[in-house]
Short mmCIF file of C-alpha atoms and ligand atoms in Angstrom, two decimals:
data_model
loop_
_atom_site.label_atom_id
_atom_site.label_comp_id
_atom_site.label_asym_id
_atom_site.label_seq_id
_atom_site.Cartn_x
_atom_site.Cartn_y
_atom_site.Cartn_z
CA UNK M 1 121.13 160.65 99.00
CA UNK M 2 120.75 164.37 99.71
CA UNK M 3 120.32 165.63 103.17
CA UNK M 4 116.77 166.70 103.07
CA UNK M 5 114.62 164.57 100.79
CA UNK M 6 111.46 166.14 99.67
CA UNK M 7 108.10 165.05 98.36
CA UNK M 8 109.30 166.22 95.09
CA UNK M 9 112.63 164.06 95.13
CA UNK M 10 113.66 162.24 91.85
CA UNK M 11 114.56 158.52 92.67
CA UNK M 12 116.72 156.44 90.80
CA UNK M 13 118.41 153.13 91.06
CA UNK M 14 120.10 150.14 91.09
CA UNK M 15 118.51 146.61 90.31
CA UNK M 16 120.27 143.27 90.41
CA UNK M 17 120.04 139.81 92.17
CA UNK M 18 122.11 140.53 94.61
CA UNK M 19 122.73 143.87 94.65
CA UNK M 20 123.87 143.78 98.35
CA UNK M 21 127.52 144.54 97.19
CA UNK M 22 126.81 147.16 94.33
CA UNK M 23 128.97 150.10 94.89
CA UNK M 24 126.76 152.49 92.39
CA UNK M 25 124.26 153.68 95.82
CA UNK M 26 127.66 155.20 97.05
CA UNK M 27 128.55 156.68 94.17
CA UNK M 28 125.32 158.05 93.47
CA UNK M 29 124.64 159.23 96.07
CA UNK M 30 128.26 160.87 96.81
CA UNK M 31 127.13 162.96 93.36
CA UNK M 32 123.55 163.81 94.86
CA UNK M 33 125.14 165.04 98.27
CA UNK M 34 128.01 167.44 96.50
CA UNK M 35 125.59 168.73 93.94
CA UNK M 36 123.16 169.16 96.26
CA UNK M 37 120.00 167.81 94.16
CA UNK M 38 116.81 166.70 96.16
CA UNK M 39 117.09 163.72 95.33
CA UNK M 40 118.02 159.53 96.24
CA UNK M 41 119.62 156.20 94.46
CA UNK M 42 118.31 153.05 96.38
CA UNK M 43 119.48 149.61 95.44
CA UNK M 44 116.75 147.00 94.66
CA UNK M 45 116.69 143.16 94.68
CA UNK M 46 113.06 142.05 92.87
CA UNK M 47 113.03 138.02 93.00
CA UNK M 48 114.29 137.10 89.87
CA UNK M 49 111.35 136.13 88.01
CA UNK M 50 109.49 138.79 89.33
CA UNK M 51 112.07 141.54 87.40
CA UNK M 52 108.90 142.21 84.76
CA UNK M 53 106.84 142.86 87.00
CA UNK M 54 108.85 145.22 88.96
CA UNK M 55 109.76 147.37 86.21
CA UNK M 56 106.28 147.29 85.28
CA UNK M 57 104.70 148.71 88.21
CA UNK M 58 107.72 151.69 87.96
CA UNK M 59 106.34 152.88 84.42
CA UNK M 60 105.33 156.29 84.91
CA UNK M 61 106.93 158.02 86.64
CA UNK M 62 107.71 156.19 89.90
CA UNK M 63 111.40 156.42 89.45
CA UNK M 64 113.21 158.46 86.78
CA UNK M 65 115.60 155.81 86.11
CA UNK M 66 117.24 152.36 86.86
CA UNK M 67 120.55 150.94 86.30
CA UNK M 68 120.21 147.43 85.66
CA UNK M 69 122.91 144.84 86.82
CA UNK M 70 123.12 140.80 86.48
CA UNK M 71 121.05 138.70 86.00
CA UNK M 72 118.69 141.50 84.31
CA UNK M 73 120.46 143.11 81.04
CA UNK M 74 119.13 141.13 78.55
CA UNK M 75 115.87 141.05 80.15
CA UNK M 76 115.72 145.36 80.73
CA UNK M 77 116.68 145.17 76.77
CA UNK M 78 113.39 143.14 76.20
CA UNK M 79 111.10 144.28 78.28
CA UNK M 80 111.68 148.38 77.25
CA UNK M 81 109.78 150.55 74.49
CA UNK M 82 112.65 151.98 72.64
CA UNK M 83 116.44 151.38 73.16
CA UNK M 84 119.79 153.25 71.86
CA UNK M 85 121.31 152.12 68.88
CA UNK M 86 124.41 150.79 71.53
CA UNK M 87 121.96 149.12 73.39
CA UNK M 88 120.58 147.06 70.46
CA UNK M 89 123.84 145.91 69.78
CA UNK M 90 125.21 145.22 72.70
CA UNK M 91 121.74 142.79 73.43
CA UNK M 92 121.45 143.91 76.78
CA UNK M 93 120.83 147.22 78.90
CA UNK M 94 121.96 148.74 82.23
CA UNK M 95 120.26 151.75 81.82
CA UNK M 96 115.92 152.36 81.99
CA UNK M 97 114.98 155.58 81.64
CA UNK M 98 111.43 155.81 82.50
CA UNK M 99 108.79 158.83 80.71
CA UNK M 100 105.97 160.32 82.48
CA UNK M 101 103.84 158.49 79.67
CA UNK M 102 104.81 155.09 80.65
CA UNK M 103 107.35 154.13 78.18
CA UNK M 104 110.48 152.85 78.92
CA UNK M 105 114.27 153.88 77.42
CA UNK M 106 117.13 151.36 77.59
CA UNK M 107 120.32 152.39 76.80
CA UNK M 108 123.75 150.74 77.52
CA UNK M 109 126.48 152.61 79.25
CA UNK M 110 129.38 150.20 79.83
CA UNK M 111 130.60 150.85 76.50
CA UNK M 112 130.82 154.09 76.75
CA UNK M 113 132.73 153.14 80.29
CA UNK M 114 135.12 151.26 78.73
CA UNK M 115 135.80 153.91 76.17
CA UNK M 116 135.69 156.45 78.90
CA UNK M 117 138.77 154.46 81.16
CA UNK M 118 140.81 153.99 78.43
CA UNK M 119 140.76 157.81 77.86
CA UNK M 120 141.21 158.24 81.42
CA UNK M 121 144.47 155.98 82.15
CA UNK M 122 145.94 155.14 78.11
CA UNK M 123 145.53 158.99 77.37
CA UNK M 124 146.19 159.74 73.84
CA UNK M 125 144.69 155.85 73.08
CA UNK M 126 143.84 155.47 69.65
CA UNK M 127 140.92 152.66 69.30
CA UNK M 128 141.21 152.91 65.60
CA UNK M 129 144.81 152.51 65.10
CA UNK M 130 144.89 148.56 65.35
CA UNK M 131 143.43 145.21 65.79
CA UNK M 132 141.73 144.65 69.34
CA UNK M 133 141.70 141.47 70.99
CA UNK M 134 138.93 141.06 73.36
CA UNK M 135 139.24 137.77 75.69
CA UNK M 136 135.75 136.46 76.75
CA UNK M 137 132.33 136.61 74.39
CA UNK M 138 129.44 137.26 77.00
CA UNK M 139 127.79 140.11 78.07
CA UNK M 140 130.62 142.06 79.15
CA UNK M 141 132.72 141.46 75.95
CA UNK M 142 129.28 142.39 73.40
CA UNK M 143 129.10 145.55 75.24
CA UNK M 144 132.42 146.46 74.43
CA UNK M 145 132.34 145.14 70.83
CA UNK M 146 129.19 147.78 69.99
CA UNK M 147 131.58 150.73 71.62
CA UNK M 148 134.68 149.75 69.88
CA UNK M 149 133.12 149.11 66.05
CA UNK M 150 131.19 152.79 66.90
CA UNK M 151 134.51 153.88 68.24
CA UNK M 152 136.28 152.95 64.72
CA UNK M 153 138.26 149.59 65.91
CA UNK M 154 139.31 147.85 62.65
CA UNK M 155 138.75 144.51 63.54
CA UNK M 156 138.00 143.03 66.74
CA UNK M 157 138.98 139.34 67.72
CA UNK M 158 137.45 137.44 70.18
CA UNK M 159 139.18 134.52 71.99
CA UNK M 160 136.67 132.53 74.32
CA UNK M 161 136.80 129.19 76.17
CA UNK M 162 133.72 128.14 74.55
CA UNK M 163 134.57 128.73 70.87
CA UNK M 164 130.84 128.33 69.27
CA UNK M 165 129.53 131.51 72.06
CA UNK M 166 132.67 133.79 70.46
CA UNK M 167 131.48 132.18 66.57
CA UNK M 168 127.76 133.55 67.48
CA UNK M 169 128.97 137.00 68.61
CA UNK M 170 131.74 137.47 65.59
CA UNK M 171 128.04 136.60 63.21
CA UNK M 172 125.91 138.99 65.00
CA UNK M 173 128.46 142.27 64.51
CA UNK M 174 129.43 141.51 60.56
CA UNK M 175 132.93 141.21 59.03
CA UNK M 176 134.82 143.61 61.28
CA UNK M 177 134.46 140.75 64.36
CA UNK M 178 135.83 137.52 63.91
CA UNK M 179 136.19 134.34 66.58
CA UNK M 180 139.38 132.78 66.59
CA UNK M 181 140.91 129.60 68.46
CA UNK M 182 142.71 130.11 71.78
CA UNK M 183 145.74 128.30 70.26
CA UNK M 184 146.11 131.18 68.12
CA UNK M 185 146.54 133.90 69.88
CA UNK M 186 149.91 134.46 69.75
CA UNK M 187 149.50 135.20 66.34
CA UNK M 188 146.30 137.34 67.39
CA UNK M 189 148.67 139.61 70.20
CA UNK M 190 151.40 140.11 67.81
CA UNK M 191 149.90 143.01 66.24
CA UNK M 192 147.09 143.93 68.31
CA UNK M 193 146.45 148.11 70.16
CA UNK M 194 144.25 146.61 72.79
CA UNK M 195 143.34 143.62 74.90
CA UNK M 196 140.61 143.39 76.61
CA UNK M 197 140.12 140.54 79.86
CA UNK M 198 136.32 140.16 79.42
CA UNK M 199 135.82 136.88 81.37
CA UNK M 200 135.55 136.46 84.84
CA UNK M 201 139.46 135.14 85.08
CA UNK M 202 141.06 137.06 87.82
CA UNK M 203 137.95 137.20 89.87
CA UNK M 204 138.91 137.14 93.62
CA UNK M 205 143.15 137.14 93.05
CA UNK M 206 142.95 134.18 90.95
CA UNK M 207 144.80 133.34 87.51
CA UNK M 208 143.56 135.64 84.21
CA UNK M 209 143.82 134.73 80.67
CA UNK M 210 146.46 132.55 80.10
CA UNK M 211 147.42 135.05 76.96
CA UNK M 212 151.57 135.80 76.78
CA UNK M 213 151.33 139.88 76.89
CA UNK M 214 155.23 139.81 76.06
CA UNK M 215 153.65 139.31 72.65
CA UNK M 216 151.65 142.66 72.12
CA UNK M 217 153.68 144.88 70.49
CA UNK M 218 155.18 148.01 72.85
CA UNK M 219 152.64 150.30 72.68
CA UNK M 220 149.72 148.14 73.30
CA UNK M 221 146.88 148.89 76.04
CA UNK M 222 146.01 146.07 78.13
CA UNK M 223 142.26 146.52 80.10
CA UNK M 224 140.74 144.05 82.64
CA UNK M 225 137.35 144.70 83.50
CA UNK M 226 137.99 142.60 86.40
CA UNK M 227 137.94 144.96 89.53
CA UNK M 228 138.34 142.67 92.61
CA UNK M 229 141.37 143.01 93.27
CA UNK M 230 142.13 146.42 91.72
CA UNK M 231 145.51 144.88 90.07
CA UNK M 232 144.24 141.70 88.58
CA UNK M 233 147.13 139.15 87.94
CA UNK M 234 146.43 139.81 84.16
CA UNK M 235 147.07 143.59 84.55
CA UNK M 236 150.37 142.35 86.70
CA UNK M 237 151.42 140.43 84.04
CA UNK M 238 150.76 143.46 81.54
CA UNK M 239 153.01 145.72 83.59
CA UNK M 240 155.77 143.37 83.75
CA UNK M 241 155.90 143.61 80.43
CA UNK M 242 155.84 147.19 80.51
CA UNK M 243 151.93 148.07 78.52
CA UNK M 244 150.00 150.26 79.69
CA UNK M 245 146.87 149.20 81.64
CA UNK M 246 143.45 149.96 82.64
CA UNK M 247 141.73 148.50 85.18
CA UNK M 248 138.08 147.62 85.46
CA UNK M 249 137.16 149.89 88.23
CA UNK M 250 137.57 152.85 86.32
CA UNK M 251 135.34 151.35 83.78
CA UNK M 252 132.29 150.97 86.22
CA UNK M 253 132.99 154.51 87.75
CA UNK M 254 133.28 155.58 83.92
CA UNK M 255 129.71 153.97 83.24
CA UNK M 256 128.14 155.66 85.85
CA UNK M 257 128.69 159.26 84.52
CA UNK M 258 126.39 159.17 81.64
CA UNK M 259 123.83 157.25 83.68
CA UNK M 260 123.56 159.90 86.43
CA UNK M 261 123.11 162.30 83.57
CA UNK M 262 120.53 160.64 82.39
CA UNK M 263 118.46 159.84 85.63
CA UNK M 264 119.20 163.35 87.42
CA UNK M 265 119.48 165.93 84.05
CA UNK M 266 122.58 167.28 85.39
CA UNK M 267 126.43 165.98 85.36
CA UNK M 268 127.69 164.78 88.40
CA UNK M 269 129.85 167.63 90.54
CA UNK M 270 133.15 167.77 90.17
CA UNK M 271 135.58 167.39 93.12
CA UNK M 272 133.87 164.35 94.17
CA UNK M 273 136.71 161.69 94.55
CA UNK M 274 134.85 158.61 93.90
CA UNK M 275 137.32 156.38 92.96
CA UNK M 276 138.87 157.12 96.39
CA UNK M 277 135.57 155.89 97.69
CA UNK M 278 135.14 152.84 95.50
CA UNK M 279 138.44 151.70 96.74
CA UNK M 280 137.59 151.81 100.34
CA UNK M 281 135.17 149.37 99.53
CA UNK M 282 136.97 147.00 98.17
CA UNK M 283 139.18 146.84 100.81
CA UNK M 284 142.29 148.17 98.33
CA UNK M 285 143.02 151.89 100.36
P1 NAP Q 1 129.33 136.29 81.49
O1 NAP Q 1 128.32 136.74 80.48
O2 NAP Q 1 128.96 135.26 82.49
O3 NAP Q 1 130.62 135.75 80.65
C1 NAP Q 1 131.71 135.19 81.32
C2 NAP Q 1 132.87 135.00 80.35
O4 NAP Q 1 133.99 134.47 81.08
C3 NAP Q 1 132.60 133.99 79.22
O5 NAP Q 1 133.29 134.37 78.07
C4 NAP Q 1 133.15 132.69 79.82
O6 NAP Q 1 133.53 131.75 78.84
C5 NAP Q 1 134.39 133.22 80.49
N1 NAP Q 1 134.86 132.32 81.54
C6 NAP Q 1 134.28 132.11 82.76
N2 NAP Q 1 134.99 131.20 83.45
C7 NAP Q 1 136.05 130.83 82.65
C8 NAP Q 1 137.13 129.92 82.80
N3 NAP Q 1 137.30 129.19 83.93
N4 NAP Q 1 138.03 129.82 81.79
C9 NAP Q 1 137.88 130.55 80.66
N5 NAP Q 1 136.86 131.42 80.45
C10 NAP Q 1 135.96 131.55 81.44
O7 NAP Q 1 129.88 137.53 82.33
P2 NAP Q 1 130.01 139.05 81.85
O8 NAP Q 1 128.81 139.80 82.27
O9 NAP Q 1 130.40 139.05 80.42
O10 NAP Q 1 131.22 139.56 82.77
C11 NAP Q 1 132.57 139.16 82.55
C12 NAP Q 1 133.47 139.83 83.56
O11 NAP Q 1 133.49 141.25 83.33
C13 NAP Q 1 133.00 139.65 85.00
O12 NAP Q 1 134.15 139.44 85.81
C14 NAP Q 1 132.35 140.97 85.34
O13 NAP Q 1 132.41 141.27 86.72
C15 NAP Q 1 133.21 141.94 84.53
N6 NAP Q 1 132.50 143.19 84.21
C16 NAP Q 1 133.05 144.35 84.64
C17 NAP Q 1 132.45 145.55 84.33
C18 NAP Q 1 133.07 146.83 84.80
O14 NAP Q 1 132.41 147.88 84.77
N7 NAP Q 1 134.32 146.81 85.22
C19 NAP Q 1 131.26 145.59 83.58
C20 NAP Q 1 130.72 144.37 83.14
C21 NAP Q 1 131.36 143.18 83.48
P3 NAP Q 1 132.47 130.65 78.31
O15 NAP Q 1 131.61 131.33 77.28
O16 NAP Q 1 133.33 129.56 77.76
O17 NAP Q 1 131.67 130.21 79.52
#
């Protein structure tokens, strides 16, 4: 939030049920402040069945734009007029963009987030170069699917408890995506540039995947998108075996970049250290 807030401040936002623990109003805000905009990013909690008709009565012009957080993704997808080509693929949105007309823009940034925290910590990461194995087929792993077949991955392979949710994904994307049994993954690893922790394994400093990272070849990158804790017991396991690793909290600061460009027209200031801030939060500096 800026200091002074005028009559003519843009507003944007966060919506999810809960949102109580959403670390994007910090961020946000953090931007707003150093750039000095005129300008706010409240968090909202609509009742769940009532997300429609919130979004509804913000057509127009109320606020400029609204990330869009669980349970609401697929639901911001639906309900908007037009929606990126990422967005469409990915079957879900975190971003509304709303037009003084009325219309409605979803887009999907966590993609691009992933994409953008790979670059940050595997610099010199080549998402083309080989297989990617992405552990985990719901929202979190479609979103990255759409970035990686834009970003050129070969072929992407997902592994999922629930074999029949990773069979519908793998049909949706086309020949490049293929589901595979857990009991084959060590096949899967052998040859594989990136894996990717996109189930909730890890979540609060419990056991990830149960995948053997000794198995990746040298030079592979090994993401969780897992952020509480900051060093999931995956990413441990990763290190031990000496890959390189990315961890999920760069991924939601990543995914916040093109969404306050898109809300507030400008990028956010440099010089801002918000990953400092982030990890304040939660608890991990
Ligand atoms: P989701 O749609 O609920 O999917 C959860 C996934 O985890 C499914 O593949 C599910 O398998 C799997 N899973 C859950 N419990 C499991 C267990 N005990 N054993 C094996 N697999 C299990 O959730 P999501 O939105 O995709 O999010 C997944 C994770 O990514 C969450 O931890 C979320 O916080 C994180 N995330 C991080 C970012 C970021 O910016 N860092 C962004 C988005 C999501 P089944 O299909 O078999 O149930």
């Amino acid at each position: 939030m800026s200091s002074t807030i005028t009559g003519a401040a843009v507003v944007g936002g966060v919506c999810g049920q809960p949102i109580r623990h959403s670390m994007s109003p910090v961020i946000h805000n953090a931007w707003i402040q150093a750039a000095g905009l005129d300008a706010a990013y409240v968090p909202f909690a609509p009742a769940a069945e009532r997300f429609e008709t919130f979004v509804e009565g913000l057509r127009g012009g109320a606020v400029r734009g609204l990330n869009v957080t669980i349970p609401f993704k697929e639901r911001a997808l639906a309900l908007a007029d037009t929606a990126s080509d990422l967005a469409k693929m990915a079957g879900a949105a975190n971003l509304l963009i709303f037009a003084e007309d009325g219309s409605v823009h979803a887009d999907n940034t966590d993609g691009p987030g992933l994409l953008g925290a790979i670059a940050a910590q595997a610099s010199g990461f080549e998402v083309s170069a080989a297989p990617v194995v992405i552990l985990g087929a719901g929202g979190a792993a479609r979103g990255a699917v759409a970035a990686l077949l834009l970003a050129g991955a070969p072929e992407i392979r997902i592994v999922n408890r629930t074999l029949a949710r990773a069979e519908d994904l793998a049909e949706a994307f086309g020949a490049k995506v293929v589901a595979a049994e857990e009991a084959t993954l060590p096949r899967l690893l052998a040859d594989a540039g990136l894996v990717i922790n996109a189930t909730s394994l890890g979540l609060g400093g419990g056991e990830g995947p149960a995948a053997d990272l000794t198995l990746t070849p040298a030079a592979a990158v090994v993401v969780d998108m897992v952020y509480k804790p900051l060093r999931t017991e995956f990413l441990r396991r990763a290190e031990a075996a000496g890959r390189r690793t990315v961890d999920g909290l760069e991924m939601l600061l990543r995914q916040a970049v093109p969404s306050f460009e898109a809300i507030y027209g400008v990028a956010p200031p440099a010089g801002v250290d918000v990953r400092a801030m982030a990890l304040k939060l939660l608890g991990e500096a």
